[in-house]
Tab-separated table of C-alpha atoms and ligand atoms in Angstrom:
chain	number	residue	atom	x	y	z
A	1	UNK	CA	64.882	90.470	83.336
A	2	UNK	CA	67.331	90.766	86.268
A	3	UNK	CA	68.875	94.039	85.182
A	4	UNK	CA	68.424	97.636	86.226
A	5	UNK	CA	69.462	100.630	84.152
A	6	UNK	CA	70.385	103.922	85.789
A	7	UNK	CA	70.725	107.416	84.394
A	8	UNK	CA	72.274	109.901	86.786
A	9	UNK	CA	71.933	113.661	86.466
A	10	UNK	CA	69.531	116.532	86.855
A	11	UNK	CA	67.698	116.576	83.501
A	12	UNK	CA	64.774	114.165	83.950
A	13	UNK	CA	63.357	114.461	80.421
A	14	UNK	CA	66.653	113.779	78.663
A	15	UNK	CA	67.620	111.032	81.138
A	16	UNK	CA	64.295	109.268	80.551
A	17	UNK	CA	64.611	109.410	76.770
A	18	UNK	CA	68.224	108.162	76.987
A	19	UNK	CA	67.141	105.253	79.206
A	20	UNK	CA	64.283	104.280	76.890
A	21	UNK	CA	66.450	104.465	73.788
A	22	UNK	CA	68.974	102.257	75.551
A	23	UNK	CA	66.536	99.532	76.630
A	24	UNK	CA	64.061	99.882	73.748
A	25	UNK	CA	61.103	98.319	75.605
A	26	UNK	CA	58.599	98.564	72.727
A	27	UNK	CA	60.745	96.798	70.148
A	28	UNK	CA	58.607	94.541	67.953
A	29	UNK	CA	55.301	95.663	69.490
A	30	UNK	CA	52.215	96.586	67.468
A	31	UNK	CA	51.995	100.387	67.240
A	32	UNK	CA	48.243	100.271	67.998
A	33	UNK	CA	48.683	98.868	71.523
A	34	UNK	CA	46.938	100.748	74.333
A	35	UNK	CA	49.549	102.147	76.691
A	36	UNK	CA	48.874	103.379	80.227
A	37	UNK	CA	51.368	105.510	82.129
A	38	UNK	CA	50.882	105.328	85.902
A	39	UNK	CA	52.793	108.035	87.817
A	40	UNK	CA	52.741	108.530	91.582
A	41	UNK	CA	50.519	111.545	92.263
A	42	UNK	CA	49.701	110.591	95.817
A	43	UNK	CA	48.782	114.194	96.635
A	44	UNK	CA	48.659	117.603	94.979
A	45	UNK	CA	52.256	118.591	95.633
A	46	UNK	CA	54.868	119.625	93.004
A	47	UNK	CA	57.613	117.076	92.260
A	48	UNK	CA	60.260	119.316	93.874
A	49	UNK	CA	58.654	118.504	97.257
A	50	UNK	CA	59.606	114.844	96.863
A	51	UNK	CA	56.161	113.179	96.818
A	52	UNK	CA	55.148	113.024	93.154
A	53	UNK	CA	56.606	111.866	89.846
A	54	UNK	CA	58.423	114.570	87.876
A	55	UNK	CA	56.238	115.576	84.891
A	56	UNK	CA	59.433	115.819	82.790
A	57	UNK	CA	59.835	112.033	83.121
A	58	UNK	CA	56.289	111.501	81.845
A	59	UNK	CA	57.010	113.932	79.011
A	60	UNK	CA	60.183	111.999	78.157
A	61	UNK	CA	58.187	108.748	77.979
A	62	UNK	CA	55.555	110.374	75.735
A	63	UNK	CA	58.188	111.839	73.395
A	64	UNK	CA	59.893	108.445	73.124
A	65	UNK	CA	56.625	106.588	72.463
A	66	UNK	CA	55.141	109.042	69.961
A	67	UNK	CA	58.385	109.454	68.038
A	68	UNK	CA	58.328	105.674	67.578
A	69	UNK	CA	54.739	105.752	66.281
A	70	UNK	CA	52.939	104.733	69.508
A	71	UNK	CA	50.102	107.218	70.020
A	72	UNK	CA	47.451	105.295	71.918
A	73	UNK	CA	48.530	106.572	75.337
A	74	UNK	CA	46.733	107.634	78.505
A	75	UNK	CA	47.913	108.733	81.922
A	76	UNK	CA	46.119	106.975	84.766
A	77	UNK	CA	46.148	107.704	88.488
A	78	UNK	CA	44.065	107.794	91.642
A	79	UNK	CA	45.464	110.012	94.430
A	80	UNK	CA	45.377	108.807	98.022
A	81	UNK	CA	42.272	108.932	100.219
A	82	UNK	CA	41.666	112.561	101.166
A	83	UNK	CA	43.132	114.241	98.068
A	84	UNK	CA	41.837	114.900	94.563
A	85	UNK	CA	43.534	113.341	91.534
A	86	UNK	CA	42.329	116.212	89.350
A	87	UNK	CA	43.912	118.744	91.698
A	88	UNK	CA	47.127	116.691	91.654
A	89	UNK	CA	47.115	116.590	87.822
A	90	UNK	CA	46.825	120.397	87.805
A	91	UNK	CA	49.292	121.249	90.585
A	92	UNK	CA	51.891	118.731	89.390
A	93	UNK	CA	51.998	120.047	85.802
A	94	UNK	CA	50.221	117.113	84.129
A	95	UNK	CA	47.413	119.216	82.645
A	96	UNK	CA	49.980	121.081	80.539
A	97	UNK	CA	51.489	117.822	79.291
A	98	UNK	CA	48.023	116.505	78.487
A	99	UNK	CA	47.225	119.583	76.391
A	100	UNK	CA	50.624	119.747	74.706
A	101	UNK	CA	50.621	116.108	73.538
A	102	UNK	CA	46.856	115.481	73.452
A	103	UNK	CA	47.123	112.660	75.996
A	104	UNK	CA	44.055	112.023	78.205
A	105	UNK	CA	44.346	112.196	81.977
A	106	UNK	CA	42.234	109.507	83.625
A	107	UNK	CA	41.105	109.977	87.215
A	108	UNK	CA	40.719	106.417	88.475
A	109	UNK	CA	38.606	107.691	91.379
A	110	UNK	CA	35.812	108.120	88.767
A	111	UNK	CA	36.315	104.616	87.350
A	112	UNK	CA	34.212	101.463	87.752
A	113	UNK	CA	35.966	98.458	89.225
A	114	UNK	CA	36.354	94.759	88.490
A	115	UNK	CA	36.585	92.201	91.299
A	116	UNK	CA	39.370	89.649	90.904
A	117	UNK	CA	40.107	86.760	93.180
A	118	UNK	CA	43.624	85.612	94.019
A	119	UNK	CA	44.285	82.751	96.426
A	120	UNK	CA	40.934	83.345	98.119
A	121	UNK	CA	41.390	87.130	98.493
A	122	UNK	CA	38.973	89.302	96.500
A	123	UNK	CA	40.455	92.539	95.188
A	124	UNK	CA	38.608	95.407	93.490
A	125	UNK	CA	40.696	96.929	90.709
A	126	UNK	CA	39.838	99.884	88.450
A	127	UNK	CA	38.367	98.759	85.141
A	128	UNK	CA	40.539	101.017	82.966
A	129	UNK	CA	43.611	98.943	83.791
A	130	UNK	CA	42.122	95.862	82.123
A	131	UNK	CA	41.767	97.756	78.842
A	132	UNK	CA	45.525	98.345	78.607
A	133	UNK	CA	48.022	96.296	76.610
A	134	UNK	CA	51.141	97.861	78.135
A	135	UNK	CA	51.437	99.368	81.620
A	136	UNK	CA	54.313	101.726	82.363
A	137	UNK	CA	54.693	102.255	86.085
A	138	UNK	CA	56.476	105.479	87.046
A	139	UNK	CA	56.824	105.432	90.841
A	140	UNK	CA	59.228	107.287	93.101
A	141	UNK	CA	61.991	105.717	95.178
A	142	UNK	CA	60.466	107.094	98.337
A	143	UNK	CA	60.021	106.604	102.059
A	144	UNK	CA	56.701	105.558	103.584
A	145	UNK	CA	55.852	105.863	107.255
A	146	UNK	CA	53.920	102.564	107.402
A	147	UNK	CA	55.662	100.234	104.946
A	148	UNK	CA	59.062	102.045	105.228
A	149	UNK	CA	59.396	102.412	101.443
A	150	UNK	CA	57.184	102.784	98.414
A	151	UNK	CA	58.265	102.196	94.836
A	152	UNK	CA	57.007	99.971	91.986
A	153	UNK	CA	54.953	97.387	93.910
A	154	UNK	CA	53.102	99.776	96.184
A	155	UNK	CA	52.501	102.364	93.455
A	156	UNK	CA	49.866	100.007	92.033
A	157	UNK	CA	47.702	100.936	95.017
A	158	UNK	CA	46.721	103.952	92.898
A	159	UNK	CA	44.797	101.657	90.511
A	160	UNK	CA	42.237	100.578	93.104
A	161	UNK	CA	39.191	102.580	94.305
A	162	UNK	CA	39.349	104.613	97.542
A	163	UNK	CA	37.116	102.133	99.364
A	164	UNK	CA	39.567	99.396	98.449
A	165	UNK	CA	42.549	101.519	99.556
A	166	UNK	CA	40.942	101.703	103.010
A	167	UNK	CA	40.198	97.962	102.946
A	168	UNK	CA	43.849	97.174	102.043
A	169	UNK	CA	44.821	98.634	105.427
A	170	UNK	CA	42.349	96.393	107.229
A	171	UNK	CA	43.979	93.435	105.463
A	172	UNK	CA	47.442	94.367	106.696
A	173	UNK	CA	48.601	96.147	103.515
A	174	UNK	CA	51.541	93.858	102.668
A	175	UNK	CA	49.688	90.779	101.458
A	176	UNK	CA	47.115	92.632	99.333
A	177	UNK	CA	49.939	94.668	97.727
A	178	UNK	CA	51.734	91.432	96.797
A	179	UNK	CA	48.515	89.834	95.500
A	180	UNK	CA	47.555	92.941	93.511
A	181	UNK	CA	50.921	92.708	91.762
A	182	UNK	CA	50.339	89.031	91.048
A	183	UNK	CA	47.106	89.980	89.252
A	184	UNK	CA	48.297	93.136	87.460
A	185	UNK	CA	51.656	92.771	85.739
A	186	UNK	CA	53.595	95.911	84.921
A	187	UNK	CA	55.466	95.894	81.624
A	188	UNK	CA	58.021	98.599	82.323
A	189	UNK	CA	59.143	100.594	85.355
A	190	UNK	CA	60.783	104.009	85.252
A	191	UNK	CA	61.496	104.959	88.865
A	192	UNK	CA	61.950	108.615	89.767
A	193	UNK	CA	64.902	109.103	92.094
A	194	UNK	CA	65.565	112.756	91.257
A	195	UNK	CA	64.650	114.291	94.632
A	196	UNK	CA	62.334	111.908	96.511
A	197	UNK	CA	61.468	112.222	100.187
A	198	UNK	CA	63.222	109.266	101.882
A	199	UNK	CA	60.983	109.421	104.966
A	200	UNK	CA	57.414	110.454	104.077
A	201	UNK	CA	55.213	109.544	101.123
A	202	UNK	CA	53.604	112.978	101.065
A	203	UNK	CA	56.981	114.715	100.658
A	204	UNK	CA	58.318	117.863	102.249
A	205	UNK	CA	61.879	116.663	102.849
A	206	UNK	CA	63.225	116.056	99.323
A	207	UNK	CA	66.683	114.562	99.015
A	208	UNK	CA	68.688	114.941	95.819
A	209	UNK	CA	69.500	111.416	94.636
A	210	UNK	CA	69.747	112.609	91.004
A	211	UNK	CA	68.854	109.343	89.312
A	212	UNK	CA	66.202	107.616	87.265
A	213	UNK	CA	66.133	103.835	87.276
A	214	UNK	CA	64.544	101.653	84.583
A	215	UNK	CA	63.729	97.966	84.690
A	216	UNK	CA	61.098	95.309	84.096
A	217	UNK	CA	60.891	93.574	87.467
A	218	UNK	CA	59.025	95.413	90.273
A	219	UNK	CA	60.452	93.131	92.974
A	220	UNK	CA	63.989	93.880	91.832
A	221	UNK	CA	63.223	97.592	91.575
A	222	UNK	CA	61.789	97.705	95.105
A	223	UNK	CA	64.683	95.691	96.459
A	224	UNK	CA	67.033	98.285	94.938
A	225	UNK	CA	64.875	101.109	96.343
A	226	UNK	CA	65.039	99.560	99.827
A	227	UNK	CA	68.836	99.470	99.623
A	228	UNK	CA	69.079	103.105	98.533
A	229	UNK	CA	66.679	104.153	101.310
A	230	UNK	CA	68.739	102.466	104.016
A	231	UNK	CA	66.819	99.195	104.519
A	232	UNK	CA	67.412	95.530	103.839
A	233	UNK	CA	65.017	93.885	101.400
A	234	UNK	CA	63.689	91.668	104.211
A	235	UNK	CA	62.714	94.802	106.207
A	236	UNK	CA	59.977	95.429	103.623
A	237	UNK	CA	57.513	92.595	104.027
A	238	UNK	CA	55.591	93.003	100.795
A	239	UNK	CA	58.725	92.617	98.649
A	240	UNK	CA	59.310	89.077	99.935
A	241	UNK	CA	55.611	88.251	99.628
A	242	UNK	CA	55.566	89.457	96.008
A	243	UNK	CA	58.664	87.382	95.260
A	244	UNK	CA	56.913	84.313	96.721
A	245	UNK	CA	54.018	84.941	94.324
A	246	UNK	CA	56.400	84.877	91.355
A	247	UNK	CA	56.163	88.616	90.663
A	248	UNK	CA	59.941	88.970	90.387
A	249	UNK	CA	63.321	88.428	92.023
A	250	UNK	CA	65.130	90.499	94.632
A	251	UNK	CA	68.494	92.201	94.267
A	252	UNK	CA	71.413	89.798	94.469
A	253	UNK	CA	75.150	90.287	94.441
A	254	UNK	CA	75.295	89.367	90.754
A	255	UNK	CA	72.372	91.596	89.666
A	256	UNK	CA	73.588	93.711	86.799
A	257	UNK	CA	73.136	97.439	87.406
A	258	UNK	CA	74.007	99.324	84.252
A	259	UNK	CA	74.835	102.987	84.393
A	260	UNK	CA	73.968	104.202	80.905
A	261	UNK	CA	76.293	107.201	81.075
A	262	UNK	CA	79.882	106.034	80.796
A	263	UNK	CA	81.409	109.057	82.483
A	264	UNK	CA	79.026	108.968	85.494
A	265	UNK	CA	80.341	108.210	88.954
A	266	UNK	CA	79.240	104.944	90.620
A	267	UNK	CA	75.455	104.911	90.569
A	268	UNK	CA	74.787	102.588	93.486
A	269	UNK	CA	76.877	104.312	96.121
A	270	UNK	CA	74.042	106.226	97.813
A	271	UNK	CA	72.410	104.974	100.990
A	272	UNK	CA	70.103	107.108	103.090
A	273	UNK	CA	70.545	106.880	106.853
A	274	UNK	CA	67.087	106.639	108.386
A	275	UNK	CA	66.418	108.845	111.415
A	276	UNK	CA	65.203	107.334	114.649
A	277	UNK	CA	61.579	108.367	115.225
A	278	UNK	CA	60.949	107.826	118.933
A	279	UNK	CA	57.560	109.522	118.732
A	280	UNK	CA	56.293	106.564	116.684
A	281	UNK	CA	56.092	104.657	119.987
A	282	UNK	CA	53.276	107.008	121.032
A	283	UNK	CA	51.015	105.747	118.242
A	284	UNK	CA	48.703	102.747	118.497
A	285	UNK	CA	47.630	102.147	114.929
A	286	UNK	CA	45.148	99.556	113.784
A	287	UNK	CA	44.193	99.502	110.095
A	288	UNK	CA	44.965	103.223	109.615
A	289	UNK	CA	44.771	104.639	106.086
A	290	UNK	CA	48.040	105.967	104.637
A	291	UNK	CA	46.969	109.616	104.541
A	292	UNK	CA	45.649	109.565	108.106
A	293	UNK	CA	48.694	107.832	109.575
A	294	UNK	CA	51.122	109.889	107.552
A	295	UNK	CA	49.490	113.164	108.607
A	296	UNK	CA	49.719	112.119	112.245
A	297	UNK	CA	53.387	111.121	111.951
A	298	UNK	CA	54.138	114.342	110.128
A	299	UNK	CA	52.398	116.386	112.825
A	300	UNK	CA	54.224	114.523	115.603
A	301	UNK	CA	57.565	115.074	113.925
A	302	UNK	CA	56.909	118.808	113.846
A	303	UNK	CA	55.700	118.786	117.459
A	304	UNK	CA	58.770	116.732	118.410
A	305	UNK	CA	61.092	119.320	116.854
A	306	UNK	CA	59.651	121.909	119.214
A	307	UNK	CA	59.831	119.512	122.198
A	308	UNK	CA	56.065	119.353	122.497
A	309	UNK	CA	55.601	115.574	122.288
A	310	UNK	CA	56.845	115.273	125.898
A	311	UNK	CA	53.541	116.878	126.964
A	312	UNK	CA	51.432	114.150	125.386
A	313	UNK	CA	50.960	111.538	128.098
A	314	UNK	CA	48.420	109.204	126.464
A	315	UNK	CA	48.861	106.756	123.615
A	316	UNK	CA	47.363	108.134	120.397
A	317	UNK	CA	44.996	105.696	118.702
A	318	UNK	CA	44.366	105.829	114.963
A	319	UNK	CA	42.749	103.529	112.430
A	320	UNK	CA	39.600	101.863	111.201
A	321	UNK	CA	39.719	99.088	113.816
A	322	UNK	CA	38.807	101.663	116.522
A	323	UNK	CA	35.387	102.397	114.982
A	324	UNK	CA	32.726	102.092	117.681
A	325	UNK	CA	35.258	101.534	120.499
A	326	UNK	CA	35.743	103.786	123.514
A	327	UNK	CA	39.178	105.142	124.368
A	328	UNK	CA	41.044	108.214	125.587
A	329	UNK	CA	42.912	109.946	122.773
A	330	UNK	CA	42.350	109.405	119.062
A	331	UNK	CA	42.975	110.904	115.645
A	332	UNK	CA	40.479	110.640	112.772
A	333	UNK	CA	36.725	110.032	112.550
A	334	UNK	CA	37.265	106.340	113.265
A	335	UNK	CA	37.998	107.278	116.901
A	336	UNK	CA	34.863	109.401	117.300
A	337	UNK	CA	33.777	107.390	120.391
A	338	UNK	CA	36.987	108.375	122.243
A	339	UNK	CA	37.013	110.929	125.101
A	340	UNK	CA	39.158	113.277	123.009
A	341	UNK	CA	39.653	112.910	119.285
A	342	UNK	CA	40.661	114.959	116.283
A	343	UNK	CA	37.831	114.782	113.703
A	344	UNK	CA	38.532	114.382	109.981
A	345	UNK	CA	38.819	111.610	107.426
A	346	UNK	CA	41.728	112.173	107.263
A	347	UNK	CA	42.447	115.230	109.445
A	348	UNK	CA	45.140	117.543	108.053
A	349	UNK	CA	48.635	117.908	109.513
A	350	UNK	CA	47.945	121.490	110.604
A	351	UNK	CA	44.672	120.527	112.290
A	352	UNK	CA	46.377	117.691	114.183
A	353	UNK	CA	49.117	120.056	115.380
A	354	UNK	CA	46.495	122.587	116.481
A	355	UNK	CA	44.538	119.850	118.265
A	356	UNK	CA	47.550	118.718	120.302
A	357	UNK	CA	48.886	122.178	121.068
A	358	UNK	CA	45.469	123.281	122.274
B	1	LIG	S1	39.552	108.479	109.870
B	1	LIG	FE1	39.604	106.256	109.567
B	1	LIG	S2	38.777	105.878	107.481
B	1	LIG	FE2	39.279	108.077	107.667
B	1	LIG	S3	41.333	108.223	106.810
B	1	LIG	FE3	41.551	107.951	109.064
B	1	LIG	S4	41.787	105.742	109.362
B	1	LIG	FE4	40.998	106.048	107.293
């Protein structure tokens, strides 16, 4: 349980197959089991941009499973609020994989949901997930402008409906992520660290980390991801909360990290240095959705590079908690009662830049 396996290199398909053959996660399982593969297709952006799971990794998993007689496989995902899963499947190369291996692509945005209660919190979760016997989570080791990182635990946010994604933000994000993981257990994690964006979940600044990491414990995986991305485990609140709920155990000095290629250089020697983002102090966020907040941060970073943020004197409000309230400067439809606001749900990065420059 408390082990991580790493393949380093630049050939995602081969690395994935090598990892799976090494850990043999389906040993002894009935070949009829229903298997769901959950990538991270947060938006319709090719994997090279650092936001989405490399399709070659998914292909590697499918080759491994089918060559071992496991054919009852589907790919499941629900992109973030404001983007289309179907567009993401197409742009990210998943439609080709689906055709080549006859594997269905399920858009969880079209799914019904089931309400589950955990410690008094009701969570709506897509129905498809409850029909699976084996869930393979294939997140990225990636930055996130609200929770700092996203990896195995937060990737499960793609299995809830859009309305619930918005509601997660009103509940503070961290606790519902931990509780969701207490309800839905993932059976295997293959984390894509080929060229993730260490700062933004929607990509655009890919960094070559040249690794894929496999394991069974999402808390351990996220703890490892935090370390690689330049944070301490305790900086990421939902990791500790998930550990408290018995979802897994964090990285410790005696955690075994196995590099499956003998001749590879040390696999755990990378740490990203996070940039200081002073412009974040200009934002007053209250229950903002990921896409909305991320687009604003992205726009501000670009405005900051050209020295424009110095011209913005007011605090910028964003988030669902501002609905119906008056204010001065806002971003998103939730701030429609403000004196000046950028419409959209969520508004795009380019539109936000245009709004501020105008
Ligand atoms: S406008 Fe409001 S509801 Fe829409 S994405 Fe932004 S924060 Fe979420």
